[in-house]
Amino acid sequence: MMIGKALALAGGMVGAVACSQYPEFSQQYIQRLAGQVDALSIIVADFDRSAGASGLTRVAALDQLQGTPFLAARHVDMKNAFARFDRLSNNLTFLRLATPLERIVMRHRLADPDTFNATWADFRPALPLTVAGAVAGGAGFIGGWGAVALILSLLLWPFRWRKAAH
């Protein structure tokens, strides 16, 4: 029984350490996301400026990107860039308005695979010295402890049943 409590405590500690890193990771994600939005805003503004100079709206200018395989591919590229800009800008706005504690429940706003992977590749764990880090660490401890305790309880259940039957 003592080993089970020790394992549950270890699970809690692992959960605390892992989850306490989320606030810092989300902050680094936001910084990288802001850079992506800035870069895309230049592309969008340039396209809109060129369209306007030709007396066209964005949609009308996109419609003119056809007739050759290159133009058709460019049409798709620009539509994707506009959609990505809108999606990332929306996520950035919500993440910037949220407090570090609110970001803990906004994992769906960190959903851009390219940005997430690039952030993860450069992420270095840090000592969580913020309230958000402490809350995330506490939640991770409870989750890790509970998960290990549950798994051990399920694994040991058949042995308890046998012991009680004798």
mmCIF file with all atom_site columns, C-alpha atoms in Angstrom:
data_model
loop_
_atom_site.group_PDB
_atom_site.id
_atom_site.type_symbol
_atom_site.label_atom_id
_atom_site.label_alt_id
_atom_site.label_comp_id
_atom_site.label_asym_id
_atom_site.label_entity_id
_atom_site.label_seq_id
_atom_site.pdbx_PDB_ins_code
_atom_site.Cartn_x
_atom_site.Cartn_y
_atom_site.Cartn_z
_atom_site.occupancy
_atom_site.B_iso_or_equiv
_atom_site.pdbx_formal_charge
_atom_site.auth_seq_id
_atom_site.auth_comp_id
_atom_site.auth_asym_id
_atom_site.auth_atom_id
_atom_site.pdbx_PDB_model_num
ATOM 1   C CA . MET A 1 1   ? 0.000   0.000   0.000   1.00 0.00 ? 1   MET A CA 1
ATOM 2   C CA . MET A 1 2   ? 2.884   2.358   0.776   1.00 0.00 ? 2   MET A CA 1
ATOM 3   C CA . ILE A 1 3   ? 4.315   1.771   -2.718  1.00 0.00 ? 3   ILE A CA 1
ATOM 4   C CA . GLY A 1 4   ? 0.958   2.746   -4.239  1.00 0.00 ? 4   GLY A CA 1
ATOM 5   C CA . LYS A 1 5   ? 0.936   6.042   -2.328  1.00 0.00 ? 5   LYS A CA 1
ATOM 6   C CA . ALA A 1 6   ? 4.522   6.724   -3.354  1.00 0.00 ? 6   ALA A CA 1
ATOM 7   C CA . LEU A 1 7   ? 3.692   6.030   -7.002  1.00 0.00 ? 7   LEU A CA 1
ATOM 8   C CA . ALA A 1 8   ? 0.613   8.272   -6.801  1.00 0.00 ? 8   ALA A CA 1
ATOM 9   C CA . LEU A 1 9   ? 2.753   11.017  -5.268  1.00 0.00 ? 9   LEU A CA 1
ATOM 10  C CA . ALA A 1 10  ? 5.321   10.579  -8.058  1.00 0.00 ? 10  ALA A CA 1
ATOM 11  C CA . GLY A 1 11  ? 2.517   10.785  -10.617 1.00 0.00 ? 11  GLY A CA 1
ATOM 12  C CA . GLY A 1 12  ? 1.321   13.971  -8.981  1.00 0.00 ? 12  GLY A CA 1
ATOM 13  C CA . MET A 1 13  ? 4.795   15.467  -9.087  1.00 0.00 ? 13  MET A CA 1
ATOM 14  C CA . VAL A 1 14  ? 5.218   14.584  -12.768 1.00 0.00 ? 14  VAL A CA 1
ATOM 15  C CA . GLY A 1 15  ? 1.807   16.097  -13.517 1.00 0.00 ? 15  GLY A CA 1
ATOM 16  C CA . ALA A 1 16  ? 2.690   19.250  -11.560 1.00 0.00 ? 16  ALA A CA 1
ATOM 17  C CA . VAL A 1 17  ? 5.990   19.728  -13.373 1.00 0.00 ? 17  VAL A CA 1
ATOM 18  C CA . ALA A 1 18  ? 4.450   19.089  -16.790 1.00 0.00 ? 18  ALA A CA 1
ATOM 19  C CA . CYS A 1 19  ? 1.385   21.288  -16.339 1.00 0.00 ? 19  CYS A CA 1
ATOM 20  C CA . SER A 1 20  ? 3.256   24.124  -14.654 1.00 0.00 ? 20  SER A CA 1
ATOM 21  C CA . GLN A 1 21  ? 5.025   24.728  -17.972 1.00 0.00 ? 21  GLN A CA 1
ATOM 22  C CA . TYR A 1 22  ? 1.798   25.471  -19.858 1.00 0.00 ? 22  TYR A CA 1
ATOM 23  C CA . PRO A 1 23  ? 1.590   29.207  -19.002 1.00 0.00 ? 23  PRO A CA 1
ATOM 24  C CA . GLU A 1 24  ? 5.124   29.842  -20.263 1.00 0.00 ? 24  GLU A CA 1
ATOM 25  C CA . PHE A 1 25  ? 4.547   27.719  -23.350 1.00 0.00 ? 25  PHE A CA 1
ATOM 26  C CA . SER A 1 26  ? 1.330   29.620  -24.122 1.00 0.00 ? 26  SER A CA 1
ATOM 27  C CA . GLN A 1 27  ? 3.192   32.926  -23.744 1.00 0.00 ? 27  GLN A CA 1
ATOM 28  C CA . GLN A 1 28  ? 5.868   31.816  -26.193 1.00 0.00 ? 28  GLN A CA 1
ATOM 29  C CA . TYR A 1 29  ? 3.151   30.527  -28.547 1.00 0.00 ? 29  TYR A CA 1
ATOM 30  C CA . ILE A 1 30  ? 1.459   33.947  -28.463 1.00 0.00 ? 30  ILE A CA 1
ATOM 31  C CA . GLN A 1 31  ? 4.731   35.671  -29.340 1.00 0.00 ? 31  GLN A CA 1
ATOM 32  C CA . ARG A 1 32  ? 5.294   33.351  -32.276 1.00 0.00 ? 32  ARG A CA 1
ATOM 33  C CA . LEU A 1 33  ? 1.643   33.645  -33.339 1.00 0.00 ? 33  LEU A CA 1
ATOM 34  C CA . ALA A 1 34  ? 1.920   37.434  -33.307 1.00 0.00 ? 34  ALA A CA 1
ATOM 35  C CA . GLY A 1 35  ? 4.901   37.186  -35.648 1.00 0.00 ? 35  GLY A CA 1
ATOM 36  C CA . GLN A 1 36  ? 2.913   34.970  -38.018 1.00 0.00 ? 36  GLN A CA 1
ATOM 37  C CA . VAL A 1 37  ? -0.045  37.376  -37.964 1.00 0.00 ? 37  VAL A CA 1
ATOM 38  C CA . ASP A 1 38  ? 2.296   40.310  -38.648 1.00 0.00 ? 38  ASP A CA 1
ATOM 39  C CA . ALA A 1 39  ? 3.835   38.522  -41.630 1.00 0.00 ? 39  ALA A CA 1
ATOM 40  C CA . LEU A 1 40  ? 0.447   37.529  -43.029 1.00 0.00 ? 40  LEU A CA 1
ATOM 41  C CA . SER A 1 41  ? -0.921  41.050  -42.548 1.00 0.00 ? 41  SER A CA 1
ATOM 42  C CA . ILE A 1 42  ? 1.806   42.352  -44.864 1.00 0.00 ? 42  ILE A CA 1
ATOM 43  C CA . ILE A 1 43  ? 0.803   39.833  -47.545 1.00 0.00 ? 43  ILE A CA 1
ATOM 44  C CA . VAL A 1 44  ? -2.910  40.609  -47.148 1.00 0.00 ? 44  VAL A CA 1
ATOM 45  C CA . ALA A 1 45  ? -2.349  44.379  -47.195 1.00 0.00 ? 45  ALA A CA 1
ATOM 46  C CA . ASP A 1 46  ? -0.110  44.107  -50.264 1.00 0.00 ? 46  ASP A CA 1
ATOM 47  C CA . PHE A 1 47  ? -2.706  42.039  -52.142 1.00 0.00 ? 47  PHE A CA 1
ATOM 48  C CA . ASP A 1 48  ? -5.531  44.387  -51.153 1.00 0.00 ? 48  ASP A CA 1
ATOM 49  C CA . ARG A 1 49  ? -3.432  47.418  -52.162 1.00 0.00 ? 49  ARG A CA 1
ATOM 50  C CA . SER A 1 50  ? -2.693  45.884  -55.585 1.00 0.00 ? 50  SER A CA 1
ATOM 51  C CA . ALA A 1 51  ? -6.352  44.981  -56.044 1.00 0.00 ? 51  ALA A CA 1
ATOM 52  C CA . GLY A 1 52  ? -7.454  48.491  -55.042 1.00 0.00 ? 52  GLY A CA 1
ATOM 53  C CA . ALA A 1 53  ? -4.939  50.102  -57.382 1.00 0.00 ? 53  ALA A CA 1
ATOM 54  C CA . SER A 1 54  ? -6.557  48.121  -60.192 1.00 0.00 ? 54  SER A CA 1
ATOM 55  C CA . GLY A 1 55  ? -10.055 49.118  -59.080 1.00 0.00 ? 55  GLY A CA 1
ATOM 56  C CA . LEU A 1 56  ? -10.850 45.636  -57.773 1.00 0.00 ? 56  LEU A CA 1
ATOM 57  C CA . THR A 1 57  ? -12.057 44.208  -54.513 1.00 0.00 ? 57  THR A CA 1
ATOM 58  C CA . ARG A 1 58  ? -10.185 41.315  -52.952 1.00 0.00 ? 58  ARG A CA 1
ATOM 59  C CA . VAL A 1 59  ? -12.782 38.844  -54.254 1.00 0.00 ? 59  VAL A CA 1
ATOM 60  C CA . ALA A 1 60  ? -12.692 40.305  -57.766 1.00 0.00 ? 60  ALA A CA 1
ATOM 61  C CA . ALA A 1 61  ? -8.899  40.229  -57.795 1.00 0.00 ? 61  ALA A CA 1
ATOM 62  C CA . LEU A 1 62  ? -8.915  36.610  -56.641 1.00 0.00 ? 62  LEU A CA 1
ATOM 63  C CA . ASP A 1 63  ? -11.365 35.759  -59.419 1.00 0.00 ? 63  ASP A CA 1
ATOM 64  C CA . GLN A 1 64  ? -8.879  37.113  -61.955 1.00 0.00 ? 64  GLN A CA 1
ATOM 65  C CA . LEU A 1 65  ? -6.245  34.659  -60.776 1.00 0.00 ? 65  LEU A CA 1
ATOM 66  C CA . GLN A 1 66  ? -7.161  31.994  -63.299 1.00 0.00 ? 66  GLN A CA 1
ATOM 67  C CA . GLY A 1 67  ? -6.384  30.905  -66.820 1.00 0.00 ? 67  GLY A CA 1
ATOM 68  C CA . THR A 1 68  ? -3.033  29.208  -66.252 1.00 0.00 ? 68  THR A CA 1
ATOM 69  C CA . PRO A 1 69  ? -1.939  26.524  -63.817 1.00 0.00 ? 69  PRO A CA 1
ATOM 70  C CA . PHE A 1 70  ? 0.294   29.057  -62.065 1.00 0.00 ? 70  PHE A CA 1
ATOM 71  C CA . LEU A 1 71  ? -2.499  31.596  -61.598 1.00 0.00 ? 71  LEU A CA 1
ATOM 72  C CA . ALA A 1 72  ? -4.879  28.890  -60.393 1.00 0.00 ? 72  ALA A CA 1
ATOM 73  C CA . ALA A 1 73  ? -2.296  27.748  -57.839 1.00 0.00 ? 73  ALA A CA 1
ATOM 74  C CA . ARG A 1 74  ? -1.714  31.357  -56.773 1.00 0.00 ? 74  ARG A CA 1
ATOM 75  C CA . HIS A 1 75  ? -5.477  31.787  -56.360 1.00 0.00 ? 75  HIS A CA 1
ATOM 76  C CA . VAL A 1 76  ? -5.563  28.833  -53.956 1.00 0.00 ? 76  VAL A CA 1
ATOM 77  C CA . ASP A 1 77  ? -2.452  30.093  -52.123 1.00 0.00 ? 77  ASP A CA 1
ATOM 78  C CA . MET A 1 78  ? -3.987  33.520  -51.566 1.00 0.00 ? 78  MET A CA 1
ATOM 79  C CA . LYS A 1 79  ? -7.345  32.129  -50.417 1.00 0.00 ? 79  LYS A CA 1
ATOM 80  C CA . ASN A 1 80  ? -5.481  29.944  -47.935 1.00 0.00 ? 80  ASN A CA 1
ATOM 81  C CA . ALA A 1 81  ? -3.400  32.911  -46.776 1.00 0.00 ? 81  ALA A CA 1
ATOM 82  C CA . PHE A 1 82  ? -6.533  35.009  -46.187 1.00 0.00 ? 82  PHE A CA 1
ATOM 83  C CA . ALA A 1 83  ? -8.221  32.188  -44.273 1.00 0.00 ? 83  ALA A CA 1
ATOM 84  C CA . ARG A 1 84  ? -5.107  31.554  -42.193 1.00 0.00 ? 84  ARG A CA 1
ATOM 85  C CA . PHE A 1 85  ? -4.738  35.262  -41.457 1.00 0.00 ? 85  PHE A CA 1
ATOM 86  C CA . ASP A 1 86  ? -8.355  35.479  -40.274 1.00 0.00 ? 86  ASP A CA 1
ATOM 87  C CA . ARG A 1 87  ? -8.055  32.335  -38.110 1.00 0.00 ? 87  ARG A CA 1
ATOM 88  C CA . LEU A 1 88  ? -4.727  33.273  -36.538 1.00 0.00 ? 88  LEU A CA 1
ATOM 89  C CA . SER A 1 89  ? -5.757  36.891  -35.983 1.00 0.00 ? 89  SER A CA 1
ATOM 90  C CA . ASN A 1 90  ? -8.907  35.733  -34.217 1.00 0.00 ? 90  ASN A CA 1
ATOM 91  C CA . ASN A 1 91  ? -6.956  33.359  -31.967 1.00 0.00 ? 91  ASN A CA 1
ATOM 92  C CA . LEU A 1 92  ? -4.344  36.031  -31.225 1.00 0.00 ? 92  LEU A CA 1
ATOM 93  C CA . THR A 1 93  ? -7.015  38.526  -30.215 1.00 0.00 ? 93  THR A CA 1
ATOM 94  C CA . PHE A 1 94  ? -8.608  36.081  -27.769 1.00 0.00 ? 94  PHE A CA 1
ATOM 95  C CA . LEU A 1 95  ? -5.255  34.991  -26.339 1.00 0.00 ? 95  LEU A CA 1
ATOM 96  C CA . ARG A 1 96  ? -4.069  38.575  -25.846 1.00 0.00 ? 96  ARG A CA 1
ATOM 97  C CA . LEU A 1 97  ? -7.288  39.533  -24.070 1.00 0.00 ? 97  LEU A CA 1
ATOM 98  C CA . ALA A 1 98  ? -7.105  36.518  -21.755 1.00 0.00 ? 98  ALA A CA 1
ATOM 99  C CA . THR A 1 99  ? -5.202  36.469  -18.495 1.00 0.00 ? 99  THR A CA 1
ATOM 100 C CA . PRO A 1 100 ? -2.573  33.751  -18.009 1.00 0.00 ? 100 PRO A CA 1
ATOM 101 C CA . LEU A 1 101 ? -5.095  31.886  -15.840 1.00 0.00 ? 101 LEU A CA 1
ATOM 102 C CA . GLU A 1 102 ? -7.805  32.140  -18.498 1.00 0.00 ? 102 GLU A CA 1
ATOM 103 C CA . ARG A 1 103 ? -5.382  30.794  -21.120 1.00 0.00 ? 103 ARG A CA 1
ATOM 104 C CA . ILE A 1 104 ? -5.196  27.522  -19.186 1.00 0.00 ? 104 ILE A CA 1
ATOM 105 C CA . VAL A 1 105 ? -8.680  26.654  -20.472 1.00 0.00 ? 105 VAL A CA 1
ATOM 106 C CA . MET A 1 106 ? -8.067  28.048  -23.975 1.00 0.00 ? 106 MET A CA 1
ATOM 107 C CA . ARG A 1 107 ? -5.907  25.254  -25.370 1.00 0.00 ? 107 ARG A CA 1
ATOM 108 C CA . HIS A 1 108 ? -8.098  25.248  -28.496 1.00 0.00 ? 108 HIS A CA 1
ATOM 109 C CA . ARG A 1 109 ? -6.670  28.684  -29.305 1.00 0.00 ? 109 ARG A CA 1
ATOM 110 C CA . LEU A 1 110 ? -3.178  27.144  -29.523 1.00 0.00 ? 110 LEU A CA 1
ATOM 111 C CA . ALA A 1 111 ? -4.298  24.879  -32.337 1.00 0.00 ? 111 ALA A CA 1
ATOM 112 C CA . ASP A 1 112 ? -2.235  26.016  -35.310 1.00 0.00 ? 112 ASP A CA 1
ATOM 113 C CA . PRO A 1 113 ? 0.025   23.016  -35.997 1.00 0.00 ? 113 PRO A CA 1
ATOM 114 C CA . ASP A 1 114 ? 2.845   25.000  -37.626 1.00 0.00 ? 114 ASP A CA 1
ATOM 115 C CA . THR A 1 115 ? 2.995   27.559  -34.823 1.00 0.00 ? 115 THR A CA 1
ATOM 116 C CA . PHE A 1 116 ? 2.614   24.898  -32.132 1.00 0.00 ? 116 PHE A CA 1
ATOM 117 C CA . ASN A 1 117 ? 5.395   22.715  -33.553 1.00 0.00 ? 117 ASN A CA 1
ATOM 118 C CA . ALA A 1 118 ? 7.758   25.652  -34.011 1.00 0.00 ? 118 ALA A CA 1
ATOM 119 C CA . THR A 1 119 ? 7.074   26.848  -30.460 1.00 0.00 ? 119 THR A CA 1
ATOM 120 C CA . TRP A 1 120 ? 7.568   23.353  -29.074 1.00 0.00 ? 120 TRP A CA 1
ATOM 121 C CA . ALA A 1 121 ? 10.857  22.957  -30.967 1.00 0.00 ? 121 ALA A CA 1
ATOM 122 C CA . ASP A 1 122 ? 12.275  26.090  -29.292 1.00 0.00 ? 122 ASP A CA 1
ATOM 123 C CA . PHE A 1 123 ? 10.572  25.731  -25.897 1.00 0.00 ? 123 PHE A CA 1
ATOM 124 C CA . ARG A 1 124 ? 12.763  25.411  -22.839 1.00 0.00 ? 124 ARG A CA 1
ATOM 125 C CA . PRO A 1 125 ? 11.114  24.602  -19.503 1.00 0.00 ? 125 PRO A CA 1
ATOM 126 C CA . ALA A 1 126 ? 11.186  27.375  -16.937 1.00 0.00 ? 126 ALA A CA 1
ATOM 127 C CA . LEU A 1 127 ? 10.627  27.601  -13.215 1.00 0.00 ? 127 LEU A CA 1
ATOM 128 C CA . PRO A 1 128 ? 6.954   28.585  -12.817 1.00 0.00 ? 128 PRO A CA 1
ATOM 129 C CA . LEU A 1 129 ? 7.021   31.636  -10.564 1.00 0.00 ? 129 LEU A CA 1
ATOM 130 C CA . THR A 1 130 ? 3.620   33.026  -11.516 1.00 0.00 ? 130 THR A CA 1
ATOM 131 C CA . VAL A 1 131 ? 0.149   32.439  -10.133 1.00 0.00 ? 131 VAL A CA 1
ATOM 132 C CA . ALA A 1 132 ? -0.818  30.807  -13.417 1.00 0.00 ? 132 ALA A CA 1
ATOM 133 C CA . GLY A 1 133 ? 2.197   28.474  -13.147 1.00 0.00 ? 133 GLY A CA 1
ATOM 134 C CA . ALA A 1 134 ? 1.227   27.544  -9.590  1.00 0.00 ? 134 ALA A CA 1
ATOM 135 C CA . VAL A 1 135 ? -2.410  26.916  -10.539 1.00 0.00 ? 135 VAL A CA 1
ATOM 136 C CA . ALA A 1 136 ? -1.407  24.845  -13.561 1.00 0.00 ? 136 ALA A CA 1
ATOM 137 C CA . GLY A 1 137 ? 1.125   22.949  -11.437 1.00 0.00 ? 137 GLY A CA 1
ATOM 138 C CA . GLY A 1 138 ? -1.489  22.271  -8.740  1.00 0.00 ? 138 GLY A CA 1
ATOM 139 C CA . ALA A 1 139 ? -3.978  21.044  -11.317 1.00 0.00 ? 139 ALA A CA 1
ATOM 140 C CA . GLY A 1 140 ? -1.277  18.855  -12.852 1.00 0.00 ? 140 GLY A CA 1
ATOM 141 C CA . PHE A 1 141 ? -0.393  17.426  -9.437  1.00 0.00 ? 141 PHE A CA 1
ATOM 142 C CA . ILE A 1 142 ? -4.013  16.543  -8.711  1.00 0.00 ? 142 ILE A CA 1
ATOM 143 C CA . GLY A 1 143 ? -4.477  15.112  -12.214 1.00 0.00 ? 143 GLY A CA 1
ATOM 144 C CA . GLY A 1 144 ? -1.251  13.092  -12.137 1.00 0.00 ? 144 GLY A CA 1
ATOM 145 C CA . TRP A 1 145 ? -1.853  11.813  -8.613  1.00 0.00 ? 145 TRP A CA 1
ATOM 146 C CA . GLY A 1 146 ? -5.453  10.906  -9.463  1.00 0.00 ? 146 GLY A CA 1
ATOM 147 C CA . ALA A 1 147 ? -4.517  9.168   -12.709 1.00 0.00 ? 147 ALA A CA 1
ATOM 148 C CA . VAL A 1 148 ? -1.817  7.025   -11.093 1.00 0.00 ? 148 VAL A CA 1
ATOM 149 C CA . ALA A 1 149 ? -4.044  6.241   -8.089  1.00 0.00 ? 149 ALA A CA 1
ATOM 150 C CA . LEU A 1 150 ? -6.887  5.220   -10.411 1.00 0.00 ? 150 LEU A CA 1
ATOM 151 C CA . ILE A 1 151 ? -4.657  3.037   -12.577 1.00 0.00 ? 151 ILE A CA 1
ATOM 152 C CA . LEU A 1 152 ? -3.154  1.339   -9.528  1.00 0.00 ? 152 LEU A CA 1
ATOM 153 C CA . SER A 1 153 ? -6.587  0.837   -8.020  1.00 0.00 ? 153 SER A CA 1
ATOM 154 C CA . LEU A 1 154 ? -7.828  -0.782  -11.235 1.00 0.00 ? 154 LEU A CA 1
ATOM 155 C CA . LEU A 1 155 ? -4.738  -2.970  -11.541 1.00 0.00 ? 155 LEU A CA 1
ATOM 156 C CA . LEU A 1 156 ? -4.903  -4.106  -7.915  1.00 0.00 ? 156 LEU A CA 1
ATOM 157 C CA . TRP A 1 157 ? -8.672  -4.564  -7.797  1.00 0.00 ? 157 TRP A CA 1
ATOM 158 C CA . PRO A 1 158 ? -8.656  -8.283  -8.729  1.00 0.00 ? 158 PRO A CA 1
ATOM 159 C CA . PHE A 1 159 ? -6.146  -8.985  -5.959  1.00 0.00 ? 159 PHE A CA 1
ATOM 160 C CA . ARG A 1 160 ? -8.271  -7.230  -3.343  1.00 0.00 ? 160 ARG A CA 1
ATOM 161 C CA . TRP A 1 161 ? -11.308 -9.230  -4.408  1.00 0.00 ? 161 TRP A CA 1
ATOM 162 C CA . ARG A 1 162 ? -9.384  -12.482 -4.021  1.00 0.00 ? 162 ARG A CA 1
ATOM 163 C CA . LYS A 1 163 ? -8.028  -11.424 -0.621  1.00 0.00 ? 163 LYS A CA 1
ATOM 164 C CA . ALA A 1 164 ? -11.550 -10.536 0.597   1.00 0.00 ? 164 ALA A CA 1
ATOM 165 C CA . ALA A 1 165 ? -12.934 -13.870 -0.622  1.00 0.00 ? 165 ALA A CA 1
ATOM 166 C CA . HIS A 1 166 ? -10.517 -15.878 1.575   1.00 0.00 ? 166 HIS A CA 1
#
